[in-house]
CSV table of C-alpha atoms and ligand atoms in Angstrom, one decimal:
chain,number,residue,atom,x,y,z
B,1,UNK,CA,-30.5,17.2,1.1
B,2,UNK,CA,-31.7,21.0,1.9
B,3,UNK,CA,-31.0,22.4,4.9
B,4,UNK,CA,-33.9,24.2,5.1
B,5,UNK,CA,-36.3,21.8,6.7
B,6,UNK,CA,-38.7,20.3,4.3
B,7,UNK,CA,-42.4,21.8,4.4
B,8,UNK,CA,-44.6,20.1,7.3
B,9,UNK,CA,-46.3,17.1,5.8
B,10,UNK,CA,-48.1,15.2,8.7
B,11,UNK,CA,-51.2,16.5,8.0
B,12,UNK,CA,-50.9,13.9,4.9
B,13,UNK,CA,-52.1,10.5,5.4
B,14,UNK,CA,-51.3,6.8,3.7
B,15,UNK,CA,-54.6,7.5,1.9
B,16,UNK,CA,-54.1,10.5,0.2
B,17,UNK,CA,-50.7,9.1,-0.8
B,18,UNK,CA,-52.9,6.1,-2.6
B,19,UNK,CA,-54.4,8.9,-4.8
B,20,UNK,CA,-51.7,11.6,-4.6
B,21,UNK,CA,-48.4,11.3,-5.4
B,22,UNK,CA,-46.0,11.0,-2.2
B,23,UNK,CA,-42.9,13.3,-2.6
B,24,UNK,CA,-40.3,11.3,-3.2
B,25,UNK,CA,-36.3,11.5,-4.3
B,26,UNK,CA,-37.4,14.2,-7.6
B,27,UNK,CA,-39.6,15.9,-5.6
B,28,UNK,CA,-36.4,16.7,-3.4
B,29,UNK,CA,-33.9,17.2,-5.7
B,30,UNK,CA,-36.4,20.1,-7.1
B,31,UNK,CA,-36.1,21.2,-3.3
B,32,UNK,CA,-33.0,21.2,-3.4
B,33,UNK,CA,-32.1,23.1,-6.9
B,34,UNK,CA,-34.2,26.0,-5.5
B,35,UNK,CA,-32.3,26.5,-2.2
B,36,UNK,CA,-29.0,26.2,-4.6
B,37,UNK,CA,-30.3,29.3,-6.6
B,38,UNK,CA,-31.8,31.5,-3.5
B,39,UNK,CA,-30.2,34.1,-3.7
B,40,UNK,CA,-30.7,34.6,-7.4
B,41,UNK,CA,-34.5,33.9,-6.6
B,42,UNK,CA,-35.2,36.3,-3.6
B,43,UNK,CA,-33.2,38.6,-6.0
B,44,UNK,CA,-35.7,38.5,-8.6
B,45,UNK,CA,-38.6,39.7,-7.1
B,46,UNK,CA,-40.9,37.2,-8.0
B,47,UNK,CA,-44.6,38.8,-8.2
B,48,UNK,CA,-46.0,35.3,-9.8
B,49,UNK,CA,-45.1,32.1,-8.7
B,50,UNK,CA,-46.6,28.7,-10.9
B,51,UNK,CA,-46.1,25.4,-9.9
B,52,UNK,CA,-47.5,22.5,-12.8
B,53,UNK,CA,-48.6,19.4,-11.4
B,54,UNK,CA,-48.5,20.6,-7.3
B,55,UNK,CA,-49.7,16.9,-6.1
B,56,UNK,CA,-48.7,16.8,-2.4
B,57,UNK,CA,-48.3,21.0,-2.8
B,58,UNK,CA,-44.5,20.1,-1.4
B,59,UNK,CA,-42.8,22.2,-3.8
B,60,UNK,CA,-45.0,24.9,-3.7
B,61,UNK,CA,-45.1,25.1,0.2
B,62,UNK,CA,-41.2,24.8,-0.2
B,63,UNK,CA,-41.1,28.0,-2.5
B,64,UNK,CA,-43.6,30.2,-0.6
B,65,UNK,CA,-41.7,29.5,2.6
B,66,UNK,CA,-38.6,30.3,1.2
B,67,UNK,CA,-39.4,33.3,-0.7
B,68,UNK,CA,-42.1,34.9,1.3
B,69,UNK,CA,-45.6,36.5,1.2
B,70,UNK,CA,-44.8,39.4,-1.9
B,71,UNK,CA,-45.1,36.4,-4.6
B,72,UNK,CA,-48.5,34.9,-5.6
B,73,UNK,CA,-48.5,30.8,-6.2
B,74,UNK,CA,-50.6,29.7,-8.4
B,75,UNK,CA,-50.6,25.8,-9.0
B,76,UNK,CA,-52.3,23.8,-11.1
B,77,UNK,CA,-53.2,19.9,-11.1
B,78,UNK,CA,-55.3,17.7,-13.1
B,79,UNK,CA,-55.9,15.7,-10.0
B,80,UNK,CA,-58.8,17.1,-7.7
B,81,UNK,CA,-57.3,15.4,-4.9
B,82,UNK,CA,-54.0,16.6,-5.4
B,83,UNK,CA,-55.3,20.5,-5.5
B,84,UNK,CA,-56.7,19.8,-2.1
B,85,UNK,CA,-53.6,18.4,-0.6
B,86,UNK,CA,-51.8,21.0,-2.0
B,87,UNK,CA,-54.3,24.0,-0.3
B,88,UNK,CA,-54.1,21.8,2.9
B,89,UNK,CA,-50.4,21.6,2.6
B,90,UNK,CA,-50.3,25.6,2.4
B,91,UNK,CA,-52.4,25.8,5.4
B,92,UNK,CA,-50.1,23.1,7.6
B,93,UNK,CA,-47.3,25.5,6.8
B,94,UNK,CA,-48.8,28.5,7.2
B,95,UNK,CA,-48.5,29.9,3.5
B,96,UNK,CA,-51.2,30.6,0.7
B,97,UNK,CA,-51.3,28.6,-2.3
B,98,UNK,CA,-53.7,29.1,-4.5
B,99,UNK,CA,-54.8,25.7,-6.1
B,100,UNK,CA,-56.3,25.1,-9.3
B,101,UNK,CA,-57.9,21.7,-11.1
B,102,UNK,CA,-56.5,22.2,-14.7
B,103,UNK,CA,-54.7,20.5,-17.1
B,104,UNK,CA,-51.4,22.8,-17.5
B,105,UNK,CA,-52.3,26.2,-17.4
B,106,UNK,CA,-55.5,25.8,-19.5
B,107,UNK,CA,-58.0,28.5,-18.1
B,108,UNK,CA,-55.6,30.9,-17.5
B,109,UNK,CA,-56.6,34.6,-18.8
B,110,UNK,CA,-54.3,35.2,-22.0
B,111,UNK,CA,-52.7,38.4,-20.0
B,112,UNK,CA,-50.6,36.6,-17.9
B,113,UNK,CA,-47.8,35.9,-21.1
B,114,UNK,CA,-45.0,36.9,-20.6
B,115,UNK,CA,-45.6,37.2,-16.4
B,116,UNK,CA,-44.5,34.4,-14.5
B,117,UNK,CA,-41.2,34.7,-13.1
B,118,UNK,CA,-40.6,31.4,-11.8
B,119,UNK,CA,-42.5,27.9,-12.9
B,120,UNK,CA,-41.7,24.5,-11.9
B,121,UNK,CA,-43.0,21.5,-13.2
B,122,UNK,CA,-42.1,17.6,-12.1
B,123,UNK,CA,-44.0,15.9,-14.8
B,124,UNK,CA,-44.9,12.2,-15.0
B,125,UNK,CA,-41.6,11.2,-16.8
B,126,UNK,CA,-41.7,7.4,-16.8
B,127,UNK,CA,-41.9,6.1,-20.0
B,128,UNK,CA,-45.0,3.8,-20.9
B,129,UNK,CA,-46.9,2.8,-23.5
B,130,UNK,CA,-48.6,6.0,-25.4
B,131,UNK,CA,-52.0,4.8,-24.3
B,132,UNK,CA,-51.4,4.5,-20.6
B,133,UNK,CA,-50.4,7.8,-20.7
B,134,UNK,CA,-53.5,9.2,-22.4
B,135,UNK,CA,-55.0,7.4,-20.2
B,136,UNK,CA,-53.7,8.1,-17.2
B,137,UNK,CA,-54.8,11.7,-18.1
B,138,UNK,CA,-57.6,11.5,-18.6
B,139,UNK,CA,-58.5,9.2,-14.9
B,140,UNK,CA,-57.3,12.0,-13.2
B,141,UNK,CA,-55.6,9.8,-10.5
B,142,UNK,CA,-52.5,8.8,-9.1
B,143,UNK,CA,-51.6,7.1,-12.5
B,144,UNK,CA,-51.4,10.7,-14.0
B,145,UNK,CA,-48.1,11.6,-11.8
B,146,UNK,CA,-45.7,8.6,-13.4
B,147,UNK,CA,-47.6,8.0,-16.4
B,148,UNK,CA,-45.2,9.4,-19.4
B,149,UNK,CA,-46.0,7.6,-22.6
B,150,UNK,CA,-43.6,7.7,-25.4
B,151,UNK,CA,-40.2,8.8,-24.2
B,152,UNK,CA,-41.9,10.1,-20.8
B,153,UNK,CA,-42.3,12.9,-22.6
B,154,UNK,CA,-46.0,12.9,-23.9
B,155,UNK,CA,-47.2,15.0,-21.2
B,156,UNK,CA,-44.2,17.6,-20.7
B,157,UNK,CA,-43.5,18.2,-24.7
B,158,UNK,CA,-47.2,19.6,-24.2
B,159,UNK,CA,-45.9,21.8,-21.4
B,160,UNK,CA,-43.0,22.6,-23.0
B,161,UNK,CA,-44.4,24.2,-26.0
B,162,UNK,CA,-46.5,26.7,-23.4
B,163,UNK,CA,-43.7,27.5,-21.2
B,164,UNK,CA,-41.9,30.6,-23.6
B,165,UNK,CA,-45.6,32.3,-23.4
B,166,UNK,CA,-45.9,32.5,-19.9
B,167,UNK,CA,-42.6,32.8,-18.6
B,168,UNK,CA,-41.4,36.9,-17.7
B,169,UNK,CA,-38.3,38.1,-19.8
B,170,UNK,CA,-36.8,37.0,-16.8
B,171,UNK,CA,-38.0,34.1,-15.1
B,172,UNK,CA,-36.9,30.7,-14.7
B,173,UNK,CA,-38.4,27.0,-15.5
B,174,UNK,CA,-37.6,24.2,-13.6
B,175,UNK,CA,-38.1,21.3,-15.0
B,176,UNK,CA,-37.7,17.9,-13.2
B,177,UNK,CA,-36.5,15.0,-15.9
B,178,UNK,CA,-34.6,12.1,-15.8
B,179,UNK,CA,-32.1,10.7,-18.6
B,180,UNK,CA,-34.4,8.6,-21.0
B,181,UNK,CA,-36.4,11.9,-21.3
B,182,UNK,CA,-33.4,12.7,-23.8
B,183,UNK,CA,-31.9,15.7,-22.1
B,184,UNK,CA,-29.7,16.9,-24.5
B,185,UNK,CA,-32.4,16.7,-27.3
B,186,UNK,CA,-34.9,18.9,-25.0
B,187,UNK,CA,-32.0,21.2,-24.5
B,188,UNK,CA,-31.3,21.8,-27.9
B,189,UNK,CA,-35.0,22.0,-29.3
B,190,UNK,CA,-36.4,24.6,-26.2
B,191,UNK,CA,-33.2,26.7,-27.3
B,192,UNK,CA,-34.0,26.5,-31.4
B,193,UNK,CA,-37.7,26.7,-31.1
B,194,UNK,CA,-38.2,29.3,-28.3
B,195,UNK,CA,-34.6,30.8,-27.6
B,196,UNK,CA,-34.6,29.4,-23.9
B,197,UNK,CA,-31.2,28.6,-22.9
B,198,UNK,CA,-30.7,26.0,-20.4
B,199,UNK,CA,-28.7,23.7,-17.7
B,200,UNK,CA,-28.8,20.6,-16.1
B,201,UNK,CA,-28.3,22.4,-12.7
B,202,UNK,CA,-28.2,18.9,-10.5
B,203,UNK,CA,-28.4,15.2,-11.1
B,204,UNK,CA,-28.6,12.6,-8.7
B,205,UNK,CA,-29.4,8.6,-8.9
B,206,UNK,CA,-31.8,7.3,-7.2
B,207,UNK,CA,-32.5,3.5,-7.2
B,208,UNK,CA,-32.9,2.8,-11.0
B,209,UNK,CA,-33.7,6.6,-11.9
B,210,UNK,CA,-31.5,9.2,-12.7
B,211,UNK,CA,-32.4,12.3,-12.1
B,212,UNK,CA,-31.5,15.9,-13.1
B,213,UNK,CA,-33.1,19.7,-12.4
B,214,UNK,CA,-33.0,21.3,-16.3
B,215,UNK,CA,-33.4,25.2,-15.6
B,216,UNK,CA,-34.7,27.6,-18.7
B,217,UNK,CA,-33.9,30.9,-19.0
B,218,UNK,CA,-34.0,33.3,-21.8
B,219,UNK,CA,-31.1,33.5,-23.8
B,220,UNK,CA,-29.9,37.3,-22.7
B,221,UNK,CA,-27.9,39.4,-25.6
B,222,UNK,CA,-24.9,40.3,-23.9
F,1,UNK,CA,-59.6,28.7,-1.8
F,2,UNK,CA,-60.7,30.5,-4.8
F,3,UNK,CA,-59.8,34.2,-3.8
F,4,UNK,CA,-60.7,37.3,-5.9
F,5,UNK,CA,-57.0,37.7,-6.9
F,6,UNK,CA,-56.7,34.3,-8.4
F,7,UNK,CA,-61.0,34.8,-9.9
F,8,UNK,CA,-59.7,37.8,-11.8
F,9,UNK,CA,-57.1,35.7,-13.9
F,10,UNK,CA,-59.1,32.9,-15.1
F,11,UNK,CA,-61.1,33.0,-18.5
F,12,UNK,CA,-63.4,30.3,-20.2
F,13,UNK,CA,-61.4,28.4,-22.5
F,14,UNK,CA,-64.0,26.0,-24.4
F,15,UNK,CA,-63.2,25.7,-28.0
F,16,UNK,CA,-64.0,28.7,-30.4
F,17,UNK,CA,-64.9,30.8,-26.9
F,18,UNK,CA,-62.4,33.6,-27.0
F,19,UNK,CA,-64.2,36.9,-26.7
F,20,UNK,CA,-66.5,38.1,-24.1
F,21,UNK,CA,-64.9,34.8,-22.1
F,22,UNK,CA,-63.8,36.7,-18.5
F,23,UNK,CA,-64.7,37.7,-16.2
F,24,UNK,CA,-66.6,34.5,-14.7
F,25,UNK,CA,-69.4,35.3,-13.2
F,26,UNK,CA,-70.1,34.0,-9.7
F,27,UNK,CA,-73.2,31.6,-8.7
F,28,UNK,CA,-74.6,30.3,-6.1
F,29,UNK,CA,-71.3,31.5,-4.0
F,30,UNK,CA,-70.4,30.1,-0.4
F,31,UNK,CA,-68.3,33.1,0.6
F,32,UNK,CA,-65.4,32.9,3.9
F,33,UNK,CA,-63.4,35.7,5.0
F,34,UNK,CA,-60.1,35.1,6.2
F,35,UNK,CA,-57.9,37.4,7.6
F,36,UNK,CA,-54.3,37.6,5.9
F,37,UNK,CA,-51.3,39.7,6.2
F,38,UNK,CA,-51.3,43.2,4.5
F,39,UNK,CA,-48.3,43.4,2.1
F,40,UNK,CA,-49.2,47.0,0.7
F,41,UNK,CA,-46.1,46.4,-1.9
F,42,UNK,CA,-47.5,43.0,-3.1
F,43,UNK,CA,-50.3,44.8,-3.9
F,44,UNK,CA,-48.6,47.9,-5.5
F,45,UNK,CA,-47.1,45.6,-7.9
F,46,UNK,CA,-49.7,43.3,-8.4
F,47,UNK,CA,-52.3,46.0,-9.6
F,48,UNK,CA,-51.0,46.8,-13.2
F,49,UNK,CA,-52.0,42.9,-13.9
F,50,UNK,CA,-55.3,43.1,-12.5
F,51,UNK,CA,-58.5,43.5,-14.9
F,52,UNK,CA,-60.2,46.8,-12.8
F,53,UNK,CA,-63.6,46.6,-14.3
F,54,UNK,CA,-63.8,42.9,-14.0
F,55,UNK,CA,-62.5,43.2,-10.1
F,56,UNK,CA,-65.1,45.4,-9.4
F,57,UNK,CA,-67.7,43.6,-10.8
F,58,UNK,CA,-67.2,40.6,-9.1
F,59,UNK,CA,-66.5,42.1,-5.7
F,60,UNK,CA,-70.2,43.3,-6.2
F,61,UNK,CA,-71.2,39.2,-6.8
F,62,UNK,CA,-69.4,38.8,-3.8
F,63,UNK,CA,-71.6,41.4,-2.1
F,64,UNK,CA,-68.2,44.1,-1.7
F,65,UNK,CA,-68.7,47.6,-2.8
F,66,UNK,CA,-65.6,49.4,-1.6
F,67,UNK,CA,-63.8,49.7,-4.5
F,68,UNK,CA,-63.8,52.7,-6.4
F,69,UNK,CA,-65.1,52.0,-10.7
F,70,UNK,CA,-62.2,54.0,-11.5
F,71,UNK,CA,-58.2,52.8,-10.3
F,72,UNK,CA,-57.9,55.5,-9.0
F,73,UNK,CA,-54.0,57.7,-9.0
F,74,UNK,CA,-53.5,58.0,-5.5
F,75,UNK,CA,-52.8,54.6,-3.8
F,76,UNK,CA,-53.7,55.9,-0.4
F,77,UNK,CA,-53.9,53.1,2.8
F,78,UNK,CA,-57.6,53.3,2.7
F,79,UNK,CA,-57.7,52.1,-0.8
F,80,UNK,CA,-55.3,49.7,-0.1
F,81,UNK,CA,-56.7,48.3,2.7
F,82,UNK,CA,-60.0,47.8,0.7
F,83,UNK,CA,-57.9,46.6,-2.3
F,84,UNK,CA,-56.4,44.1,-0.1
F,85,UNK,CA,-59.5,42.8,1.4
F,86,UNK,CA,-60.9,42.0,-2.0
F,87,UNK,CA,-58.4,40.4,-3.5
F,88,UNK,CA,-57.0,38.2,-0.7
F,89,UNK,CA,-59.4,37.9,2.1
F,90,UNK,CA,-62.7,37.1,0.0
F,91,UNK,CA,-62.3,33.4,-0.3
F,92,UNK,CA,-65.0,31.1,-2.5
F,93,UNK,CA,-65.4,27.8,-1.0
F,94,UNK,CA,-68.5,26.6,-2.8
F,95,UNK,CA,-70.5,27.7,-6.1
F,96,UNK,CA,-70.6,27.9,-9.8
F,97,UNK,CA,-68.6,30.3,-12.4
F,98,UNK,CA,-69.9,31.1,-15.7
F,99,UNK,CA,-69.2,32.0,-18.5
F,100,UNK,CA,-70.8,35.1,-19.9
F,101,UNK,CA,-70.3,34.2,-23.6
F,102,UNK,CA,-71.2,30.3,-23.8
F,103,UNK,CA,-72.4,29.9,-20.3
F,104,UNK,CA,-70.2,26.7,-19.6
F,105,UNK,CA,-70.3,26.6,-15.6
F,106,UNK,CA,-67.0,26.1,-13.9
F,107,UNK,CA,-67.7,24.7,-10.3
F,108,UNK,CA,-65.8,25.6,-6.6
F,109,UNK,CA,-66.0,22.9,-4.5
F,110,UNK,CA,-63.9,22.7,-1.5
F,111,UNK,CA,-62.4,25.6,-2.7
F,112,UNK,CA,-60.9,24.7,-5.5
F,113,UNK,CA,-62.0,25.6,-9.5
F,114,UNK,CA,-62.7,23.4,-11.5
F,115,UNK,CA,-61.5,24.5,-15.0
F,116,UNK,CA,-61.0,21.0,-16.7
F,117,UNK,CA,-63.1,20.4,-20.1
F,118,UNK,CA,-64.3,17.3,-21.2
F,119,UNK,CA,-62.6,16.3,-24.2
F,120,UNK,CA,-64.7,17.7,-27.1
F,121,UNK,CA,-64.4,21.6,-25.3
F,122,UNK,CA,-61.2,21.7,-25.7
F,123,UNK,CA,-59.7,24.6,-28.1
Z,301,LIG,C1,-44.4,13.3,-10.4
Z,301,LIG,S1,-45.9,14.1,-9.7
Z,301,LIG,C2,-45.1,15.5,-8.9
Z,301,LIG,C3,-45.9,16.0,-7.7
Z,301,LIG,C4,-45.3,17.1,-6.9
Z,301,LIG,N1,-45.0,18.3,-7.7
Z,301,LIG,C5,-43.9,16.6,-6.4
Z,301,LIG,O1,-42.9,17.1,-6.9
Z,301,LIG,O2,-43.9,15.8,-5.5
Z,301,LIG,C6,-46.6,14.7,-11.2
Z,301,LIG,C7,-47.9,15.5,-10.9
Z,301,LIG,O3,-48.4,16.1,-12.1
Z,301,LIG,C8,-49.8,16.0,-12.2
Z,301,LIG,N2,-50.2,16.1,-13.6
Z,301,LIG,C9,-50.1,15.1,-14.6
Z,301,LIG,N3,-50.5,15.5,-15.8
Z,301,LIG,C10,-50.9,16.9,-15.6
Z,301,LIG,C11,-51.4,17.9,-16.4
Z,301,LIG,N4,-51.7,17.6,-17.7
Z,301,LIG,N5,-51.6,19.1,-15.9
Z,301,LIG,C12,-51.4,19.4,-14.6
Z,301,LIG,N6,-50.9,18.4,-13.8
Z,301,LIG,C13,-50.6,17.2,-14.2
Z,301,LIG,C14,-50.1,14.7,-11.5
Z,301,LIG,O4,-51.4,14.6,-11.1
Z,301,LIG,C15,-49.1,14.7,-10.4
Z,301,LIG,O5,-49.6,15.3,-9.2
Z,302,LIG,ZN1,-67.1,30.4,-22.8
């Protein structure tokens, strides 16, 4: 667990959490892979922050309070609902996020390759059926933050083949994923396709799921 | 909040729309200031990936003319200040942002944009 408190989430009520996805054991495991790597991240200067997926806005809230008011956070979510818990949960911990309803990054002006130093994404990973995922995608609800089709993977292997264009020469992607997401095989094709070089930086089980942080960084030729 | 900082890095992105796509132009705009801290370095960095002309253009559609047309050399305080204003104090809460090439409308409500395409839009 971090021992910097966890952003302020009473503002939140049982019925956002029936549309919105409730921060649970990944949500804090991402908390916690980002305290681990502080110092590396207050290090880098971080001009644009991008969170995939915001929901509650936990993670977000968690970055900008850690890493301060020189950094812009952008998130994105498909869920309206979920951008507006996430600008509330700025607000509650007196941050700014700046929330936008989007699938991915779609809507994003093509300048910003190549300029976001730090992006975190906690996709829907659990594996379903192909057509719940499309699905789930396209309600726009709560559905949308488990919902992973194929592999749990449908949703993030679209995400994963954006990431290299946005990310700065270097910034770092977090990516939240748990073991029948086929670590290893993600590993291996984000470092053949796109040269990003990563590591499972934590793991942890919780109840049936077990989780891990994967970070990506560009391979450096040293 | 849709603030002028986050306005300058969106484009329309509905299939086969890719030039003449950004800035959005601002309709029908329910504008709120709110105060926030001045970080003149945040800014100093943040400049080279702004889009100037498109800035000042919709600072005017927000009904703010303090920004020079030109970025200009000398980031003085005054500038600054103004610079900071614009891009972080000018919040959209409500309204509509269009596209100047194919004119789909974007809507702010609650302050958030709504950049989602229905399935057939997208490129
Ligand atoms: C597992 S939840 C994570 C929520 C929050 N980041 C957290 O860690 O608690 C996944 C989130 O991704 C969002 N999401 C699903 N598909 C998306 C897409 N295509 N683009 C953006 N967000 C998406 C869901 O609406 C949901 O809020
Ligand atoms: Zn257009």
């Amino acid at each position: 667990m971090t021992t910097i408190p966890t952003p302020d989430l009473s503002h939140l009520s049982a019925q956002d959490y029936e549309h919105v996805y409730e921060p649970a054991e990944d949500t804090f495991l991402l908390l916690d892979a980002l305290e681990a790597d502080l110092d590396d991240l207050k290090a880098m200067n971080a001009t644009l922050f991008l969170e995939v997926g915001s929901g509650s806005g936990c993670v977000s809230a968690f970055a900008a309070h850690i890493l301060g008011s020189s950094t812009l956070y952008l998130s994105t979510d498909i869920n309206a609902r979920a951008c507006n818990c996430t600008r509330r949960t700025g607000a509650q911990n007196k941050v700014t996020l700046d929330s936008i309803q989007t699938s991915f990054i779609n809507g994003f002006h093509p300048r910003l390759k190549r300029s976001v130093d730090i992006i975190c994404f906690n996709p829907p990973y659990v594996p379903t059926i192909s057509v719940e995922a499309s699905e789930a995608q396209g309600l726009r609800g709560i559905e949308g933050s488990w919902a992973g089709g194929s592999g749990g993977m449908q949703v993030t292997n679209v995400f994963l083949d954006m990431v290299h264009e946005l990310l700065s020469p270097n910034g770092r992607f977090y990516l939240v994923a748990v073991k029948e997401n086929n670590i290893p095989e993600i590993q291996e094709r984000m470092k053949t396709l796109y040269q990003l070089d990563s590591k499972v930086v934590l793991s942890r089980r919780a109840g049936r799921e077990y989780l891990s942080i994967v970070r990506f960084e560009f391979a450096t030729s040293t | 909040m849709v603030r002028l900082i986050t306005h300058n890095i969106l484009a329309c992105h509905v299939k086969g729309c890719t030039s003449n796509n950004f800035p959005l132009q601002l309709q029908g705009v329910q504008i709120e200031l709110r105060e926030a801290e001045f970080n003149p370095e945040f800014l100093k960095t943040f400049l080279p990936k702004i889009e100037w002309k498109a800035l000042v253009d919709t600072a005017k559609e927000a009904r703010d003319t303090s920004l020079p047309l030109e970025q200009p050399e000398m980031l003085d305080d005054e500038f600054l200040k103004n610079l900071h204003h614009v891009l972080l104090e000018i919040h959209i809460e409500e309204g509509t942002m269009i596209c100047p090439n194919c004119k789909h409308n974007y809507p702010i409500s609650n302050g958030i944009p709504n950049m989602l395409l229905a399935e057939h839009e997208v490129g």
